[in-house]
mmCIF file with all atom_site columns, C-alpha atoms in Angstrom:
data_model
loop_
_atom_site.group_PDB
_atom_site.id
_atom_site.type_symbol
_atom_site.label_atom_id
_atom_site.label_alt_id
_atom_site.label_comp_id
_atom_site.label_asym_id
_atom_site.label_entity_id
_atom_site.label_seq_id
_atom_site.pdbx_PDB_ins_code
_atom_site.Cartn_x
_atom_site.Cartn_y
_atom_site.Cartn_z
_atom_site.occupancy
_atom_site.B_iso_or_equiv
_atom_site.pdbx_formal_charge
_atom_site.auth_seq_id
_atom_site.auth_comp_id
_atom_site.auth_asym_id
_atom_site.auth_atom_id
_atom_site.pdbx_PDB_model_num
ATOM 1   C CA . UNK A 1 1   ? 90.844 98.474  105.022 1.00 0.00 ? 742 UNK A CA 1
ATOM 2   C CA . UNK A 1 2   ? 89.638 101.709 105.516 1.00 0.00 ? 743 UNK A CA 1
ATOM 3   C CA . UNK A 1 3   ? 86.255 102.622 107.959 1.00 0.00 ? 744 UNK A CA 1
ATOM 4   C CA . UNK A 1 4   ? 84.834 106.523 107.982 1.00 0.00 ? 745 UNK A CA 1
ATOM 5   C CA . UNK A 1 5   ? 83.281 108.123 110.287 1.00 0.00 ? 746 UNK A CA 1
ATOM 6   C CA . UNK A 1 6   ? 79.945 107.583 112.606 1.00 0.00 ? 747 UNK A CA 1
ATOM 7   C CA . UNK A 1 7   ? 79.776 104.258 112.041 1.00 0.00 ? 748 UNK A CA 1
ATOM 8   C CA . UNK A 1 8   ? 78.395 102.139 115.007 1.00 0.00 ? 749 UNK A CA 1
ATOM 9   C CA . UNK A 1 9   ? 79.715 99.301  115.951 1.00 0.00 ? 750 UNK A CA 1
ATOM 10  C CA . UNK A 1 10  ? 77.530 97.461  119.302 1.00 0.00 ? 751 UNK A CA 1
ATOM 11  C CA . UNK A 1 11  ? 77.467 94.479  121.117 1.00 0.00 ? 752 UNK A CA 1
ATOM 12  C CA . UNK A 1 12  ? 75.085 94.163  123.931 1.00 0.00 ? 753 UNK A CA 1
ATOM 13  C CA . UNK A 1 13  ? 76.126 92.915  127.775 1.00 0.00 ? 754 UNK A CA 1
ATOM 14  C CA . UNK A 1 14  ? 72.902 90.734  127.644 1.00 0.00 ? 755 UNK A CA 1
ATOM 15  C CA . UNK A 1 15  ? 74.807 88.505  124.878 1.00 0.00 ? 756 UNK A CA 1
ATOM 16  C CA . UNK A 1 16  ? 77.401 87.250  127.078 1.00 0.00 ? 757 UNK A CA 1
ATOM 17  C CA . UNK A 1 17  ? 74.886 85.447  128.629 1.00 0.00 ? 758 UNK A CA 1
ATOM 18  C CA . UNK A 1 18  ? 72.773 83.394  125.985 1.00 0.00 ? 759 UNK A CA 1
ATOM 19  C CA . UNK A 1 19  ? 74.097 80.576  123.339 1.00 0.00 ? 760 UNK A CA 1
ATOM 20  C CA . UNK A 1 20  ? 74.492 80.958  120.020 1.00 0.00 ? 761 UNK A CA 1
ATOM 21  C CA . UNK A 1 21  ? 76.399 84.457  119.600 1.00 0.00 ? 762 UNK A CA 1
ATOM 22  C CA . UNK A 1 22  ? 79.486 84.679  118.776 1.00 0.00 ? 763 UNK A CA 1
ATOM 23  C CA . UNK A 1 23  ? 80.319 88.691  118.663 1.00 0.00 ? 764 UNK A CA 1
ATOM 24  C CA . UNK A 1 24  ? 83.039 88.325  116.492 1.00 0.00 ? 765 UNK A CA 1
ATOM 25  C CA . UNK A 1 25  ? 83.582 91.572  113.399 1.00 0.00 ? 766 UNK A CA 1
ATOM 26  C CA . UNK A 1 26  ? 85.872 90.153  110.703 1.00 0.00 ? 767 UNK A CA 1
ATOM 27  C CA . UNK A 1 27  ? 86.673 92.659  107.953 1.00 0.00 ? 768 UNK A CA 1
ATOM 28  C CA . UNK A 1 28  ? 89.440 91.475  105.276 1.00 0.00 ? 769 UNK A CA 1
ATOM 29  C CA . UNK A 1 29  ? 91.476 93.228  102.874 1.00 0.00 ? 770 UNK A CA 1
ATOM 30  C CA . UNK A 1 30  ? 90.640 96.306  101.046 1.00 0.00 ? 771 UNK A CA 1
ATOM 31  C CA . UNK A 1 31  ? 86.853 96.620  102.609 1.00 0.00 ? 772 UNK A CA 1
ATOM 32  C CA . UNK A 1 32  ? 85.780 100.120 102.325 1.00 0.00 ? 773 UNK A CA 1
ATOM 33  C CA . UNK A 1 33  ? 82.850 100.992 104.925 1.00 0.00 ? 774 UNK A CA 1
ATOM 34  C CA . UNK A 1 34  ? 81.993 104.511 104.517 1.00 0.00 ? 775 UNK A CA 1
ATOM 35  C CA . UNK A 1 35  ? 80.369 107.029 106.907 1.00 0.00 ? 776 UNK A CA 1
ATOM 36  C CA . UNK A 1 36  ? 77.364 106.377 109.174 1.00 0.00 ? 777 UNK A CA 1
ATOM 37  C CA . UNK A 1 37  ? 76.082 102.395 109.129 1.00 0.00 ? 778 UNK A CA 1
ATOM 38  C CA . UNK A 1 38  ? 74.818 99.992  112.411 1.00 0.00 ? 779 UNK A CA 1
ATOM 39  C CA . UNK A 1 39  ? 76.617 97.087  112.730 1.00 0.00 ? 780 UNK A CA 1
ATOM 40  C CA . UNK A 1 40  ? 75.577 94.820  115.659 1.00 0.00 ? 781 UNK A CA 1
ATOM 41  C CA . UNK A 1 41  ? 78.108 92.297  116.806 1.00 0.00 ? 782 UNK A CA 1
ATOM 42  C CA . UNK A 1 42  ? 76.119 90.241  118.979 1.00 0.00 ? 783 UNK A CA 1
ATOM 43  C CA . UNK A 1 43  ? 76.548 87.316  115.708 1.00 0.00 ? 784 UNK A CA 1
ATOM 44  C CA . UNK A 1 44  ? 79.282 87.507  113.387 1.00 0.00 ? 785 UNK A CA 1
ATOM 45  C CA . UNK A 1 45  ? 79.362 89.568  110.237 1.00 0.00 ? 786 UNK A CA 1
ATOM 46  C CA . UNK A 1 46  ? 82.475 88.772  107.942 1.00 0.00 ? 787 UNK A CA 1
ATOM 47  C CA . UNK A 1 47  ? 83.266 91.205  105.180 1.00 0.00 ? 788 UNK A CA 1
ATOM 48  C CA . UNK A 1 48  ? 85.217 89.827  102.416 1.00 0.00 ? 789 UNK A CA 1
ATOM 49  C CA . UNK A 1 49  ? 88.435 91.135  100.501 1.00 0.00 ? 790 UNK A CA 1
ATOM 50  C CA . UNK A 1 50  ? 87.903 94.359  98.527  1.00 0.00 ? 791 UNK A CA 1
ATOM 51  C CA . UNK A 1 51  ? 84.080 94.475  99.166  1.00 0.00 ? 792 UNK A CA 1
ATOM 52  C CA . UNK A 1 52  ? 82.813 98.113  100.324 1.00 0.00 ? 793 UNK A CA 1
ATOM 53  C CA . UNK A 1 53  ? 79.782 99.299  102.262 1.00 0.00 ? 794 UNK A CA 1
ATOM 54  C CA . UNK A 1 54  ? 78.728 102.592 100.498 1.00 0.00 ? 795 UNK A CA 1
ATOM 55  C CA . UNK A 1 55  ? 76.536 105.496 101.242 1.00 0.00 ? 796 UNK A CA 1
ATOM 56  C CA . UNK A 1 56  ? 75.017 106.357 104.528 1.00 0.00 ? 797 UNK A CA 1
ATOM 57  C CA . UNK A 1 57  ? 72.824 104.497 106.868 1.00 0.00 ? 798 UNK A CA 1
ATOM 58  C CA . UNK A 1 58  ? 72.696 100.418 106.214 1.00 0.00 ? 799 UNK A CA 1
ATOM 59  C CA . UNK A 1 59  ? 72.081 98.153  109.133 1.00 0.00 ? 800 UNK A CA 1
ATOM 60  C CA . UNK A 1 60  ? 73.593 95.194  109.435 1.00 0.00 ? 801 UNK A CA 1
ATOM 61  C CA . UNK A 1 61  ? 71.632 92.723  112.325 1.00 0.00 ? 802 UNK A CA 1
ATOM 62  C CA . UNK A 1 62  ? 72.960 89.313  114.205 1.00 0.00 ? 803 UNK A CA 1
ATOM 63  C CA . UNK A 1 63  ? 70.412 89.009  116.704 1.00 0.00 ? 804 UNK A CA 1
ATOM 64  C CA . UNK A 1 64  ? 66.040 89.083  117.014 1.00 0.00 ? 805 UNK A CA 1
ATOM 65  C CA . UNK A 1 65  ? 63.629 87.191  118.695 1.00 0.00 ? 806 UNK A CA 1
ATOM 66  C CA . UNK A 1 66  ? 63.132 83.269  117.711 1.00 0.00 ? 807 UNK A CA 1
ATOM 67  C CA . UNK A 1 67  ? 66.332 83.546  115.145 1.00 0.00 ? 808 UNK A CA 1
ATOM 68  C CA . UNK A 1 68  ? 68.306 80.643  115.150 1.00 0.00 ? 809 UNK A CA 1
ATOM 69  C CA . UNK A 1 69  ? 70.862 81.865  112.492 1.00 0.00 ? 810 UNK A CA 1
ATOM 70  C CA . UNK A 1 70  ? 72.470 85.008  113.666 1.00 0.00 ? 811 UNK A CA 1
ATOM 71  C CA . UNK A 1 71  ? 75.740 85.331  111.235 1.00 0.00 ? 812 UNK A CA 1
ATOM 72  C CA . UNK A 1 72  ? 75.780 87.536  108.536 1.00 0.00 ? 813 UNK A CA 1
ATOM 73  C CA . UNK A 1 73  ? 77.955 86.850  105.698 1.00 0.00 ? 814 UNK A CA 1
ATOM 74  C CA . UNK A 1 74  ? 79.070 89.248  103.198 1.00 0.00 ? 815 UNK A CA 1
ATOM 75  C CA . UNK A 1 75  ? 81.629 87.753  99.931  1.00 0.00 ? 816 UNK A CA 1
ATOM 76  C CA . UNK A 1 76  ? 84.343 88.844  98.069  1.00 0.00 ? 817 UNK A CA 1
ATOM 77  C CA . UNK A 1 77  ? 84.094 92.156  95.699  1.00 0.00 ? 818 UNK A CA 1
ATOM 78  C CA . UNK A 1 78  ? 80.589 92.730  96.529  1.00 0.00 ? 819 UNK A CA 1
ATOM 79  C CA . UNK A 1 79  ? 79.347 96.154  96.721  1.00 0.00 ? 820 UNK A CA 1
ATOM 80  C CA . UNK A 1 80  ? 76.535 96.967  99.149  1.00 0.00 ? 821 UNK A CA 1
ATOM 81  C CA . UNK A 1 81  ? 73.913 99.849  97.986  1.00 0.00 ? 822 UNK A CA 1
ATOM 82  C CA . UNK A 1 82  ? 73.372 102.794 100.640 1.00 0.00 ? 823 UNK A CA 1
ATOM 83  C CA . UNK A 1 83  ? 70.614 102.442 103.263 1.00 0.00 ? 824 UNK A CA 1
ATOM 84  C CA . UNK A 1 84  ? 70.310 98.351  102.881 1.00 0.00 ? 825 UNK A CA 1
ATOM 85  C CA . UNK A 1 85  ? 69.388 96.026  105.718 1.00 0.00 ? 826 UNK A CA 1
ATOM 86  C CA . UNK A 1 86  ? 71.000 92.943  106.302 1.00 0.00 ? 827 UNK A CA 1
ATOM 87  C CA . UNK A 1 87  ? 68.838 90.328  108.637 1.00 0.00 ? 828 UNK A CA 1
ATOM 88  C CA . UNK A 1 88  ? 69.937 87.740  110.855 1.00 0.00 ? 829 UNK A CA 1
ATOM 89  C CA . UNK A 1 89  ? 71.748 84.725  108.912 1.00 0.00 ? 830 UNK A CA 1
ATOM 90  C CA . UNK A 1 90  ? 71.702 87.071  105.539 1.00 0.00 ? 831 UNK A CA 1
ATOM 91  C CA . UNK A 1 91  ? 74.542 86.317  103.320 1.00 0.00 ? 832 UNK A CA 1
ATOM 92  C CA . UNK A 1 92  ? 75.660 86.905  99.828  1.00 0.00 ? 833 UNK A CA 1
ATOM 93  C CA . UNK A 1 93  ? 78.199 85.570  97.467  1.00 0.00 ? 834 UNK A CA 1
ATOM 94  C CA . UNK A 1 94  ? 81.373 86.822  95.722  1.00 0.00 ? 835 UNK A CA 1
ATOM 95  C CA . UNK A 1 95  ? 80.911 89.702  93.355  1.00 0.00 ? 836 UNK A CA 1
ATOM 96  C CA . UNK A 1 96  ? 76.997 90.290  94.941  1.00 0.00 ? 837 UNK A CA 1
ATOM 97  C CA . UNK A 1 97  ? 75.933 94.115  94.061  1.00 0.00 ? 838 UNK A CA 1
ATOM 98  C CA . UNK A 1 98  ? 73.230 94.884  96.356  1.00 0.00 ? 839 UNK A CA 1
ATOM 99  C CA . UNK A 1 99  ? 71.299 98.259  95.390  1.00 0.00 ? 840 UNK A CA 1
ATOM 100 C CA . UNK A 1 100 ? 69.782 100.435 97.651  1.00 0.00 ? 841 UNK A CA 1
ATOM 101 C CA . UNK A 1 101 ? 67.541 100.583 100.073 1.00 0.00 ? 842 UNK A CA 1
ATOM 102 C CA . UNK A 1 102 ? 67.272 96.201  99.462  1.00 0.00 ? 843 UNK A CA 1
ATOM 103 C CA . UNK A 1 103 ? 66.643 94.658  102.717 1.00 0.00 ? 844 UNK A CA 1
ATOM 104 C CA . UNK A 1 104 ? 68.538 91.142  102.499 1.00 0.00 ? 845 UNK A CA 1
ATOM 105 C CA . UNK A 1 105 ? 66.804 88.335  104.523 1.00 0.00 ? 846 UNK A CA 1
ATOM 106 C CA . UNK A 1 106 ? 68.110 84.860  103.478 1.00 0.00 ? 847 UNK A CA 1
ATOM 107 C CA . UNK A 1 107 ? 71.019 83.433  101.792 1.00 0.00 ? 848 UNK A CA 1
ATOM 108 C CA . UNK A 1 108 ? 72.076 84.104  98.448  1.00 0.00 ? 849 UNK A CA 1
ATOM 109 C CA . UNK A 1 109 ? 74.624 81.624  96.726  1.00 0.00 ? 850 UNK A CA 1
ATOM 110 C CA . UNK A 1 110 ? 74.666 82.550  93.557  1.00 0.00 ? 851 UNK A CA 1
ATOM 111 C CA . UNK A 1 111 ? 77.542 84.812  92.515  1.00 0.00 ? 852 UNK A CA 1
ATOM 112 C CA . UNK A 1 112 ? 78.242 87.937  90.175  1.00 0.00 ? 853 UNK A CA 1
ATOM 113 C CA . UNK A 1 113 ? 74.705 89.060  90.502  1.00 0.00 ? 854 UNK A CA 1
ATOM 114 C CA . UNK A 1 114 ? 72.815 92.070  91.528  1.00 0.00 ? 855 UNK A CA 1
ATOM 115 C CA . UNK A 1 115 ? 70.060 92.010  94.365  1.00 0.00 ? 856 UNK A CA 1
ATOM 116 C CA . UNK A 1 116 ? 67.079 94.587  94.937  1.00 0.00 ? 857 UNK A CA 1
ATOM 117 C CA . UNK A 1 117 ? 64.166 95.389  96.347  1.00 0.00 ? 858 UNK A CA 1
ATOM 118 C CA . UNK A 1 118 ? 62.446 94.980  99.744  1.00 0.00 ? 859 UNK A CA 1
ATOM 119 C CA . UNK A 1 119 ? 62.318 91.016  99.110  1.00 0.00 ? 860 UNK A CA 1
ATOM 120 C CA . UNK A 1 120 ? 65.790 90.832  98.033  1.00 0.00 ? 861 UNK A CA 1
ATOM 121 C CA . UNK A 1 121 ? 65.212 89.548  94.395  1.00 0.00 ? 862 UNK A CA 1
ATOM 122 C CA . UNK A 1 122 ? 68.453 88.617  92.001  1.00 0.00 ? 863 UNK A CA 1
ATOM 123 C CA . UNK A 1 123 ? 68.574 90.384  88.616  1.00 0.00 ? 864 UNK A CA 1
ATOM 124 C CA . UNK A 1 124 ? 71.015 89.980  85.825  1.00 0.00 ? 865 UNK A CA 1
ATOM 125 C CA . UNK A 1 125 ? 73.618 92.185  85.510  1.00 0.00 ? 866 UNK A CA 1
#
């Protein structure tokens, strides 16, 4: 595992109080997170083995108002696009490439495919 620099990783004190949050960061094997993203660990977010986090600037977000799924899920050997946004209860499957600038915002199960846009739509690779 290997994390760069001027990454942020935050939690809130006004978490401990409410249900539902579990502020727990797991990151496996071989994840690569380079420089500058927003993680916020008031959910979970689970990176999986020999997945990486490239560019600058993606935000990754476990909590917002009325959510009822906070836990973001990221699979095995996925690759996620600079400057992407990950929303509450967001998750993608093994071997998920997620371009840039996509703004994930539901669960994808279907593996070895490649997500874009600002509605998170699968394409073929």
């Amino acid at each position: 595992m290997k994390i760069g620099f001027r990454n942020k990783f935050n939690c809130g004190k006004w978490v401990a109080k409410r249900e539902g949050y579990k502020r727990e960061l797991v990151v496996e094997q071989g994840v690569l997170i380079t420089n500058g993203h927003h993680f916020d660990v008031a959910g979970k977010i689970q990176i999986g083995k020999d997945s990486v986090i490239a560019g600058i600037s993606s935000q990754f977000w476990t909590h917002g108002n009325g959510v009822q799924d906070h836990d973001i899920a990221i699979g095995n050997n996925c690759y996620v696009g600079t400057s992407s946004i990950f929303c509450p209860g967001a998750q993608i499957a093994d071997k998920t490439l997620v371009g840039a600038g996509t703004v994930i915002t539901k669960v994808f199960e279907e593996q070895d495919v490649l997500i874009v846009g600002s509605q998170g739509q699968i394409k073929q690779r």
